[in-house]
CSV table of C-alpha atoms and ligand atoms in Angstrom, one decimal:
chain,number,residue,atom,x,y,z
L,1,UNK,CA,92.2,107.9,67.1
L,2,UNK,CA,89.8,105.4,68.5
L,3,UNK,CA,87.2,106.7,70.8
L,4,UNK,CA,86.4,103.4,72.6
L,5,UNK,CA,88.2,102.7,75.8
L,6,UNK,CA,91.3,100.6,75.3
L,7,UNK,CA,91.0,97.7,77.8
L,8,UNK,CA,93.8,95.5,76.4
L,9,UNK,CA,97.6,95.7,76.4
L,10,UNK,CA,100.0,93.6,74.4
L,11,UNK,CA,103.5,93.3,75.8
L,12,UNK,CA,105.9,92.4,73.0
L,13,UNK,CA,109.1,91.1,74.5
L,14,UNK,CA,112.0,91.8,72.2
L,15,UNK,CA,114.9,92.4,74.7
L,16,UNK,CA,116.7,89.0,74.2
L,17,UNK,CA,120.2,88.8,72.6
L,18,UNK,CA,119.5,86.1,70.1
L,19,UNK,CA,122.5,83.9,71.1
L,20,UNK,CA,121.2,80.8,69.3
L,21,UNK,CA,120.5,82.8,66.1
L,22,UNK,CA,124.0,84.3,66.3
L,23,UNK,CA,123.3,87.1,63.9
L,24,UNK,CA,125.6,89.6,65.6
L,25,UNK,CA,122.8,91.9,66.8
L,26,UNK,CA,119.8,91.5,69.2
L,27,UNK,CA,117.4,89.0,67.5
L,28,UNK,CA,114.4,91.3,67.2
L,29,UNK,CA,116.5,93.7,65.1
L,30,UNK,CA,117.6,91.2,62.6
L,31,UNK,CA,116.0,91.5,59.1
L,32,UNK,CA,113.6,89.0,57.6
L,33,UNK,CA,113.4,91.0,54.4
L,34,UNK,CA,113.8,94.7,54.4
L,35,UNK,CA,111.9,94.7,57.7
L,36,UNK,CA,113.1,93.4,61.1
L,37,UNK,CA,111.7,90.5,63.1
L,38,UNK,CA,110.2,93.1,65.5
L,39,UNK,CA,108.6,95.0,62.7
L,40,UNK,CA,107.0,91.9,61.3
L,41,UNK,CA,105.7,91.0,64.7
L,42,UNK,CA,104.3,94.5,65.2
L,43,UNK,CA,102.5,94.2,61.9
L,44,UNK,CA,100.4,91.4,63.3
L,45,UNK,CA,99.9,93.2,66.6
L,46,UNK,CA,98.6,96.4,64.9
L,47,UNK,CA,96.4,94.5,62.6
L,48,UNK,CA,94.6,93.0,65.6
L,49,UNK,CA,92.0,94.9,67.6
L,50,UNK,CA,93.3,98.2,69.1
L,51,UNK,CA,95.4,97.6,72.3
L,52,UNK,CA,98.1,99.4,74.1
L,53,UNK,CA,101.3,98.0,72.7
L,54,UNK,CA,104.3,97.9,75.1
L,55,UNK,CA,107.5,97.0,73.3
L,56,UNK,CA,110.3,95.7,75.5
L,57,UNK,CA,113.8,96.1,74.0
L,58,UNK,CA,117.5,96.3,75.0
L,59,UNK,CA,118.2,99.6,76.7
L,60,UNK,CA,120.3,100.9,73.8
L,61,UNK,CA,117.6,100.0,71.2
L,62,UNK,CA,114.7,102.1,72.6
L,63,UNK,CA,115.0,104.8,70.0
L,64,UNK,CA,115.0,102.4,67.1
L,65,UNK,CA,112.1,100.4,68.5
L,66,UNK,CA,110.1,103.6,69.0
L,67,UNK,CA,110.7,104.6,65.4
L,68,UNK,CA,109.7,101.1,64.1
L,69,UNK,CA,106.6,100.9,66.2
L,70,UNK,CA,105.5,104.4,65.3
L,71,UNK,CA,105.9,103.7,61.7
L,72,UNK,CA,104.0,100.4,61.9
L,73,UNK,CA,101.3,101.9,64.1
L,74,UNK,CA,100.4,104.8,61.7
L,75,UNK,CA,97.3,106.4,63.2
L,76,UNK,CA,97.6,104.2,66.2
L,77,UNK,CA,100.9,105.6,67.4
L,78,UNK,CA,99.4,106.9,70.6
L,79,UNK,CA,99.1,103.3,71.6
L,80,UNK,CA,102.8,102.7,71.6
L,81,UNK,CA,105.0,102.5,74.7
L,82,UNK,CA,108.7,101.4,74.5
L,83,UNK,CA,110.6,100.3,77.6
L,84,UNK,CA,114.0,98.8,78.3
L,85,UNK,CA,114.0,95.1,79.2
L,86,UNK,CA,115.6,92.9,81.9
L,87,UNK,CA,118.3,90.2,82.1
L,88,UNK,CA,115.8,87.4,81.6
L,89,UNK,CA,112.5,87.1,79.6
L,90,UNK,CA,110.6,87.2,82.9
L,91,UNK,CA,112.4,90.4,83.9
L,92,UNK,CA,111.5,91.9,80.5
L,93,UNK,CA,107.8,91.0,81.0
L,94,UNK,CA,107.9,92.6,84.4
L,95,UNK,CA,109.4,95.8,82.9
L,96,UNK,CA,106.6,95.8,80.3
L,97,UNK,CA,103.9,95.1,83.0
L,98,UNK,CA,105.0,98.2,84.9
L,99,UNK,CA,104.1,100.4,82.0
L,100,UNK,CA,100.6,99.0,81.3
L,101,UNK,CA,98.0,101.8,81.4
L,102,UNK,CA,95.8,101.9,84.6
L,103,UNK,CA,92.5,101.1,82.9
L,104,UNK,CA,93.7,98.0,81.1
L,105,UNK,CA,91.9,94.8,82.2
L,106,UNK,CA,93.5,92.2,79.8
L,107,UNK,CA,97.2,91.7,79.1
L,108,UNK,CA,98.8,89.6,76.4
L,109,UNK,CA,102.5,88.7,76.4
L,110,UNK,CA,103.9,88.0,73.0
L,111,UNK,CA,107.4,87.0,71.8
L,112,UNK,CA,108.7,89.3,69.1
L,113,UNK,CA,110.6,86.2,67.9
L,114,UNK,CA,107.2,84.7,66.8
L,115,UNK,CA,107.3,87.3,64.1
L,116,UNK,CA,104.8,85.9,61.6
L,117,UNK,CA,102.0,85.3,64.1
L,118,UNK,CA,98.7,86.1,62.4
L,119,UNK,CA,96.6,88.9,63.9
L,120,UNK,CA,93.6,86.5,64.0
L,121,UNK,CA,95.4,84.4,66.7
L,122,UNK,CA,95.9,87.6,68.8
L,123,UNK,CA,92.2,88.5,68.4
L,124,UNK,CA,91.2,85.0,69.4
L,125,UNK,CA,93.3,85.0,72.5
L,126,UNK,CA,91.8,88.4,73.6
L,127,UNK,CA,88.3,87.1,72.9
L,128,UNK,CA,88.9,83.9,75.0
L,129,UNK,CA,90.3,85.8,78.0
L,130,UNK,CA,87.4,88.2,77.8
L,131,UNK,CA,84.8,85.4,77.6
L,132,UNK,CA,86.3,83.0,80.3
L,133,UNK,CA,88.6,85.1,82.5
L,134,UNK,CA,91.1,82.2,82.3
L,135,UNK,CA,94.7,82.3,81.1
L,136,UNK,CA,94.7,81.5,77.4
L,137,UNK,CA,97.5,79.8,75.5
L,138,UNK,CA,97.5,79.2,71.7
L,139,UNK,CA,99.0,75.8,71.2
L,140,UNK,CA,99.4,73.2,68.4
L,141,UNK,CA,99.0,69.4,68.6
L,142,UNK,CA,102.3,67.6,68.7
L,143,UNK,CA,102.8,65.8,65.4
L,144,UNK,CA,106.1,63.9,66.0
L,145,UNK,CA,106.2,60.8,68.1
L,146,UNK,CA,107.7,61.8,71.4
L,147,UNK,CA,110.0,59.5,73.3
L,148,UNK,CA,111.4,59.7,76.8
L,149,UNK,CA,115.2,59.4,76.8
L,150,UNK,CA,118.1,59.0,79.1
L,151,UNK,CA,121.3,59.9,77.2
L,152,UNK,CA,121.3,57.7,74.1
L,153,UNK,CA,118.7,55.3,75.4
L,154,UNK,CA,115.0,55.5,74.7
L,155,UNK,CA,113.3,54.7,77.9
L,156,UNK,CA,109.6,55.1,77.0
L,157,UNK,CA,106.9,56.6,74.9
L,158,UNK,CA,104.9,59.7,75.7
L,159,UNK,CA,101.2,59.8,74.8
L,160,UNK,CA,101.0,62.5,72.2
L,161,UNK,CA,97.4,63.2,73.0
L,162,UNK,CA,98.4,64.6,76.3
L,163,UNK,CA,100.8,67.1,74.8
L,164,UNK,CA,100.6,70.4,73.0
L,165,UNK,CA,103.2,72.9,71.9
L,166,UNK,CA,102.6,76.2,73.5
L,167,UNK,CA,103.0,79.5,71.6
L,168,UNK,CA,102.4,83.2,72.2
L,169,UNK,CA,100.6,85.6,72.7
L,170,UNK,CA,99.4,84.2,76.0
L,171,UNK,CA,96.6,86.2,77.5
L,172,UNK,CA,95.5,86.8,81.1
L,173,UNK,CA,93.3,89.0,83.3
L,174,UNK,CA,95.6,91.8,84.3
L,175,UNK,CA,95.0,91.5,88.0
L,176,UNK,CA,95.9,87.7,87.9
L,177,UNK,CA,99.0,88.3,85.8
L,178,UNK,CA,100.3,91.1,88.0
L,179,UNK,CA,99.7,89.2,91.2
L,180,UNK,CA,101.4,86.1,89.8
L,181,UNK,CA,104.4,88.1,88.7
L,182,UNK,CA,104.6,89.7,92.2
L,183,UNK,CA,104.8,86.3,93.9
L,184,UNK,CA,107.0,84.5,91.4
L,185,UNK,CA,110.2,83.4,93.2
L,186,UNK,CA,111.8,81.5,90.4
L,187,UNK,CA,112.2,81.5,86.6
L,188,UNK,CA,109.3,79.8,84.7
L,189,UNK,CA,109.4,78.6,81.1
L,190,UNK,CA,106.5,80.9,80.1
L,191,UNK,CA,103.9,83.2,81.5
L,192,UNK,CA,101.3,80.4,81.5
L,193,UNK,CA,103.5,78.3,83.8
L,194,UNK,CA,104.0,81.2,86.1
L,195,UNK,CA,100.3,82.0,86.3
L,196,UNK,CA,99.4,78.3,86.7
L,197,UNK,CA,101.9,78.1,89.6
L,198,UNK,CA,99.9,80.8,91.3
L,199,UNK,CA,96.9,78.4,91.1
L,200,UNK,CA,95.0,79.8,88.1
L,201,UNK,CA,93.2,77.9,85.4
L,202,UNK,CA,94.9,78.0,81.9
L,203,UNK,CA,93.1,77.0,78.8
L,204,UNK,CA,94.3,76.2,75.3
L,205,UNK,CA,93.0,77.6,72.0
L,206,UNK,CA,94.2,76.6,68.5
L,207,UNK,CA,97.6,78.1,67.6
L,208,UNK,CA,99.1,78.6,64.2
L,209,UNK,CA,101.9,77.0,62.3
L,210,UNK,CA,103.0,80.6,61.3
L,211,UNK,CA,103.6,81.4,65.0
L,212,UNK,CA,106.8,79.4,65.2
L,213,UNK,CA,109.6,81.0,67.2
L,214,UNK,CA,112.6,82.2,65.2
L,215,UNK,CA,115.4,80.7,67.3
L,216,UNK,CA,118.0,79.3,65.0
L,217,UNK,CA,119.4,80.3,61.6
L,218,UNK,CA,117.2,77.5,60.1
L,219,UNK,CA,114.1,79.2,61.6
L,220,UNK,CA,115.1,82.5,60.1
L,221,UNK,CA,115.6,80.9,56.7
L,222,UNK,CA,112.1,79.4,57.0
L,223,UNK,CA,110.6,82.9,57.9
L,224,UNK,CA,112.4,84.4,54.9
L,225,UNK,CA,110.9,81.7,52.6
L,226,UNK,CA,107.4,82.3,53.9
L,227,UNK,CA,107.7,86.1,53.6
L,228,UNK,CA,109.2,85.8,50.1
L,229,UNK,CA,106.4,83.5,49.0
L,230,UNK,CA,103.6,85.7,50.3
L,231,UNK,CA,104.9,89.2,50.1
L,232,UNK,CA,103.2,91.5,52.6
L,233,UNK,CA,102.5,94.9,51.2
L,234,UNK,CA,105.5,97.1,51.8
L,235,UNK,CA,105.0,99.7,54.5
L,236,UNK,CA,105.1,103.2,53.1
L,237,UNK,CA,107.2,105.4,55.4
L,238,UNK,CA,105.0,107.8,57.2
L,239,UNK,CA,104.9,111.2,55.6
L,240,UNK,CA,106.2,112.7,58.9
L,241,UNK,CA,109.3,110.6,58.4
L,242,UNK,CA,110.3,112.1,55.1
L,243,UNK,CA,110.5,115.8,55.9
L,244,UNK,CA,112.9,117.8,58.0
L,245,UNK,CA,111.6,118.3,61.5
L,246,UNK,CA,112.4,120.8,64.3
L,247,UNK,CA,112.4,120.1,68.0
L,248,UNK,CA,112.7,122.1,71.2
L,249,UNK,CA,114.3,121.2,74.5
L,250,UNK,CA,114.9,123.1,77.7
L,251,UNK,CA,116.7,122.3,81.0
L,252,UNK,CA,117.4,123.8,84.3
L,253,UNK,CA,119.9,122.9,87.0
L,254,UNK,CA,120.6,124.6,90.3
L,255,UNK,CA,124.1,125.5,91.6
L,256,UNK,CA,125.1,123.4,94.6
L,257,UNK,CA,126.7,120.3,93.1
L,258,UNK,CA,129.9,118.6,94.0
L,259,UNK,CA,133.2,119.3,92.3
L,260,UNK,CA,133.7,121.5,89.2
L,261,UNK,CA,131.1,123.2,87.0
L,262,UNK,CA,130.4,121.4,83.7
L,263,UNK,CA,128.5,123.4,81.2
L,264,UNK,CA,128.2,123.2,77.4
L,265,UNK,CA,130.6,120.3,77.3
L,266,UNK,CA,133.4,122.2,79.1
L,267,UNK,CA,134.8,122.1,82.6
L,268,UNK,CA,134.9,125.6,84.2
L,269,UNK,CA,137.6,125.6,87.0
L,270,UNK,CA,136.8,127.9,89.9
L,271,UNK,CA,133.0,128.1,89.1
L,272,UNK,CA,130.4,126.6,91.3
L,273,UNK,CA,129.1,123.2,90.2
L,274,UNK,CA,125.6,122.5,89.1
L,275,UNK,CA,123.7,119.7,90.8
L,276,UNK,CA,121.6,116.9,89.2
L,277,UNK,CA,121.7,113.4,87.7
L,278,UNK,CA,125.0,113.2,85.7
L,279,UNK,CA,127.0,116.5,85.7
L,280,UNK,CA,124.0,118.9,85.6
L,281,UNK,CA,125.1,120.2,82.1
L,282,UNK,CA,121.8,122.0,81.3
L,283,UNK,CA,123.1,122.9,77.8
L,284,UNK,CA,123.8,119.3,76.8
L,285,UNK,CA,120.6,118.1,78.3
L,286,UNK,CA,118.5,120.7,76.5
L,287,UNK,CA,120.2,119.7,73.2
L,288,UNK,CA,119.5,116.0,73.8
L,289,UNK,CA,115.8,116.8,74.4
L,290,UNK,CA,115.6,119.0,71.3
L,291,UNK,CA,117.1,116.3,69.1
L,292,UNK,CA,115.0,113.5,70.4
L,293,UNK,CA,111.9,115.7,70.3
L,294,UNK,CA,112.6,116.7,66.7
L,295,UNK,CA,112.9,113.0,65.7
L,296,UNK,CA,109.8,112.0,67.7
L,297,UNK,CA,111.8,109.7,69.8
L,298,UNK,CA,110.7,110.7,73.3
L,299,UNK,CA,113.0,112.6,75.6
L,300,UNK,CA,116.1,112.3,77.7
L,301,UNK,CA,114.2,110.2,80.3
L,302,UNK,CA,113.1,107.7,77.6
L,303,UNK,CA,116.7,106.9,76.7
L,304,UNK,CA,119.0,107.8,79.6
L,305,UNK,CA,116.9,106.9,82.7
L,306,UNK,CA,117.6,104.4,85.4
L,307,UNK,CA,118.0,101.6,82.8
L,308,UNK,CA,121.3,103.1,81.6
L,309,UNK,CA,123.4,103.5,84.8
L,310,UNK,CA,126.5,103.9,82.7
L,311,UNK,CA,125.3,107.5,82.0
L,312,UNK,CA,124.9,108.5,85.7
L,313,UNK,CA,128.2,110.3,85.9
L,314,UNK,CA,128.6,111.1,82.2
L,315,UNK,CA,129.5,114.4,80.6
L,316,UNK,CA,128.0,116.0,77.5
L,317,UNK,CA,130.1,114.1,75.0
L,318,UNK,CA,128.7,110.7,76.0
L,319,UNK,CA,125.1,111.9,76.0
L,320,UNK,CA,125.4,113.7,72.7
L,321,UNK,CA,127.3,110.9,71.0
L,322,UNK,CA,124.7,108.3,72.1
L,323,UNK,CA,121.8,110.7,71.0
L,324,UNK,CA,123.4,111.0,67.6
L,325,UNK,CA,123.6,107.1,67.4
L,326,UNK,CA,119.9,106.8,68.4
L,327,UNK,CA,118.8,109.2,65.8
L,328,UNK,CA,121.0,107.6,63.1
L,329,UNK,CA,119.6,104.2,63.9
L,330,UNK,CA,116.1,105.6,63.5
L,331,UNK,CA,116.9,107.2,60.1
L,332,UNK,CA,117.8,110.8,61.0
L,333,UNK,CA,120.8,113.0,60.6
L,334,UNK,CA,121.3,116.2,62.5
L,335,UNK,CA,120.9,119.5,60.6
L,336,UNK,CA,121.8,122.1,63.2
L,337,UNK,CA,121.4,122.8,66.8
L,338,UNK,CA,120.9,126.3,68.3
L,339,UNK,CA,121.1,126.9,72.1
L,340,UNK,CA,120.7,129.8,74.3
L,341,UNK,CA,121.9,129.6,77.9
L,342,UNK,CA,120.6,132.0,80.6
L,343,UNK,CA,123.0,132.4,83.4
L,344,UNK,CA,124.5,135.0,85.7
L,345,UNK,CA,127.8,133.1,85.6
L,346,UNK,CA,130.0,131.8,84.2
L,347,UNK,CA,130.9,134.4,81.7
L,348,UNK,CA,130.3,132.4,78.5
L,349,UNK,CA,131.5,134.4,75.5
L,350,UNK,CA,135.3,134.0,76.0
L,351,UNK,CA,134.8,130.2,75.6
L,352,UNK,CA,131.9,130.1,73.1
L,353,UNK,CA,134.1,128.8,70.2
L,354,UNK,CA,135.5,126.1,72.4
L,355,UNK,CA,132.1,125.0,73.6
L,356,UNK,CA,130.6,125.0,70.1
L,357,UNK,CA,133.5,122.9,68.8
L,358,UNK,CA,133.2,120.3,71.6
L,359,UNK,CA,129.4,120.0,71.2
L,360,UNK,CA,129.7,119.8,67.4
L,361,UNK,CA,132.3,117.1,67.6
L,362,UNK,CA,130.2,115.0,70.0
L,363,UNK,CA,127.3,115.2,67.5
L,364,UNK,CA,129.4,113.9,64.6
L,365,UNK,CA,130.2,117.3,63.2
L,366,UNK,CA,126.7,118.8,63.2
L,367,UNK,CA,126.5,122.6,63.3
L,368,UNK,CA,126.1,123.8,66.9
L,369,UNK,CA,125.7,127.5,67.9
L,370,UNK,CA,125.4,128.7,71.5
L,371,UNK,CA,124.4,132.1,72.7
L,372,UNK,CA,124.3,133.3,76.3
L,373,UNK,CA,122.6,136.0,78.2
L,374,UNK,CA,122.1,137.2,81.8
L,375,UNK,CA,118.5,138.0,82.8
L,376,UNK,CA,119.1,141.5,84.2
L,377,UNK,CA,119.2,140.1,87.7
L,378,UNK,CA,115.7,138.7,87.4
L,379,UNK,CA,114.5,135.2,88.2
L,380,UNK,CA,116.6,132.3,89.4
L,381,UNK,CA,119.3,132.7,86.7
L,382,UNK,CA,119.5,136.4,87.7
L,383,UNK,CA,119.9,135.5,91.4
L,384,UNK,CA,122.6,133.1,90.3
L,385,UNK,CA,120.7,130.2,91.8
L,386,UNK,CA,121.0,128.1,88.6
L,387,UNK,CA,121.3,127.9,84.9
L,388,UNK,CA,118.6,127.5,82.2
L,389,UNK,CA,119.2,126.4,78.6
L,390,UNK,CA,116.8,126.4,75.6
L,391,UNK,CA,117.7,124.4,72.5
L,392,UNK,CA,116.2,124.1,69.0
L,393,UNK,CA,117.3,121.3,66.7
L,394,UNK,CA,116.7,120.5,63.1
L,395,UNK,CA,116.8,116.8,62.0
L,396,UNK,CA,116.7,115.6,58.4
L,397,UNK,CA,115.8,112.2,57.0
L,398,UNK,CA,119.0,110.3,56.4
C,401,CTP,N1,113.4,88.1,75.7
C,401,CTP,C1,113.4,89.4,76.4
C,401,CTP,N2,114.3,89.6,77.4
C,401,CTP,C2,115.2,88.7,77.7
C,401,CTP,C3,115.2,87.5,77.1
C,401,CTP,C4,114.3,87.2,76.0
C,401,CTP,O1,112.5,90.2,76.0
C,401,CTP,N3,116.1,89.0,78.7
C,401,CTP,C5,112.5,87.9,74.6
C,401,CTP,C6,113.2,87.7,73.3
C,401,CTP,O2,113.5,88.9,72.7
C,401,CTP,C7,112.2,86.9,72.5
C,401,CTP,C8,111.4,86.1,73.5
C,401,CTP,O3,111.7,86.7,74.8
C,401,CTP,O4,111.3,87.7,71.7
C,401,CTP,C9,111.7,84.6,73.5
C,401,CTP,O5,113.1,84.4,73.9
C,401,CTP,P1,114.2,83.7,73.0
C,401,CTP,O6,113.5,83.1,71.8
C,401,CTP,O7,114.9,82.8,73.9
C,401,CTP,O8,115.1,84.9,72.5
C,401,CTP,P2,116.6,85.3,72.9
C,401,CTP,O9,116.7,85.1,74.4
C,401,CTP,O10,116.8,86.6,72.3
C,401,CTP,O11,117.4,84.1,72.1
C,401,CTP,P3,118.5,83.2,72.8
C,401,CTP,O12,117.9,82.5,73.9
C,401,CTP,O13,118.9,82.3,71.6
C,401,CTP,O14,119.6,84.1,73.2
C,402,MG,MG1,116.4,83.2,75.4
């Protein structure tokens, strides 16, 4: 790892839906060659000077993005943060800003859709912000003759020398960008416009023709031609990605919830309910953590936090099925899962087979085994205050 202090963050916004591209999946996850738009963008980002890299993606793509970013980052994987985006680009930048490390002074905001942006542009933006303290926008001269129009009619000419086509990454002093976002009361076309509206100076540096934004199918075709003409060395999958991996997860919930007890994917009529976010199913939550941990994809909070309100009241089956999908999208299949639950009640063994079958089905047929024990009256499980579960999972490269 680098030993110098990281004073720069690059927020890569990739949470858009790609309506105009119309490829059937979020734009950043569409392939240019064997790699996605996001992956190509991250190549440029990680080839630039070391910076915290905050990738902002649709809530259900966090796992995939984490896997892509880790693979591209190699030894720099500690620099990666992935967060769920917002409804608008501005909302997504805000989500990214909230995760920038405390000691970062300079923040760049970059469109994942500008996938082929050379790392040199990124380094020059950082350098210019550091040198001047101003907002910095890479931009290209406008080559076409630009006309003012009203419907079909051309009503005037625009002096080209007064125009430039703005690109990303746009760089700012962190304090200025954060303050400008806090006061922004409307949607702006880009970050520079938002910061300029707050009264700050923005300067231009030379952009790159490779930084064009992939917006339409024609743009994607253009990116494919460029990549095919100048093949970038294929990324070798990290060694860590090609061997089976184990992971561990634990969870604790207290009795005292509303309604019925849900544990190990089963409803237990007549037993006191566990409390907590969702149904308090400690067995299911421990399994989710063990699986995500094994795959190096963060933990339950990374994927099922406040950005996914649809999971607030969910039971084990929904959590486990989504976890399996996240793992599969990141190139992992589940080997087996082993859980031990420590609880004074309910008496688990009569329903063990049933619980294992429900959990296994939710994980696409993976082998799941659950054992249970009391703790001889000791500790919070022994006092019947709550339930504790420990899970170990094995995941295998798909
Ligand atoms: N973006 C984002 N969050 C949003 C909207 C956009 O992070 N809610 C990102 C996109 O992923 C993209 C960049 O902002 O990298 C520029 O936006 P654009 O090119 O408009 O992408 P999309 O919004 O995905 O495309 P479209 O407008 O065609 O739907
Ligand atoms: Mg858009």
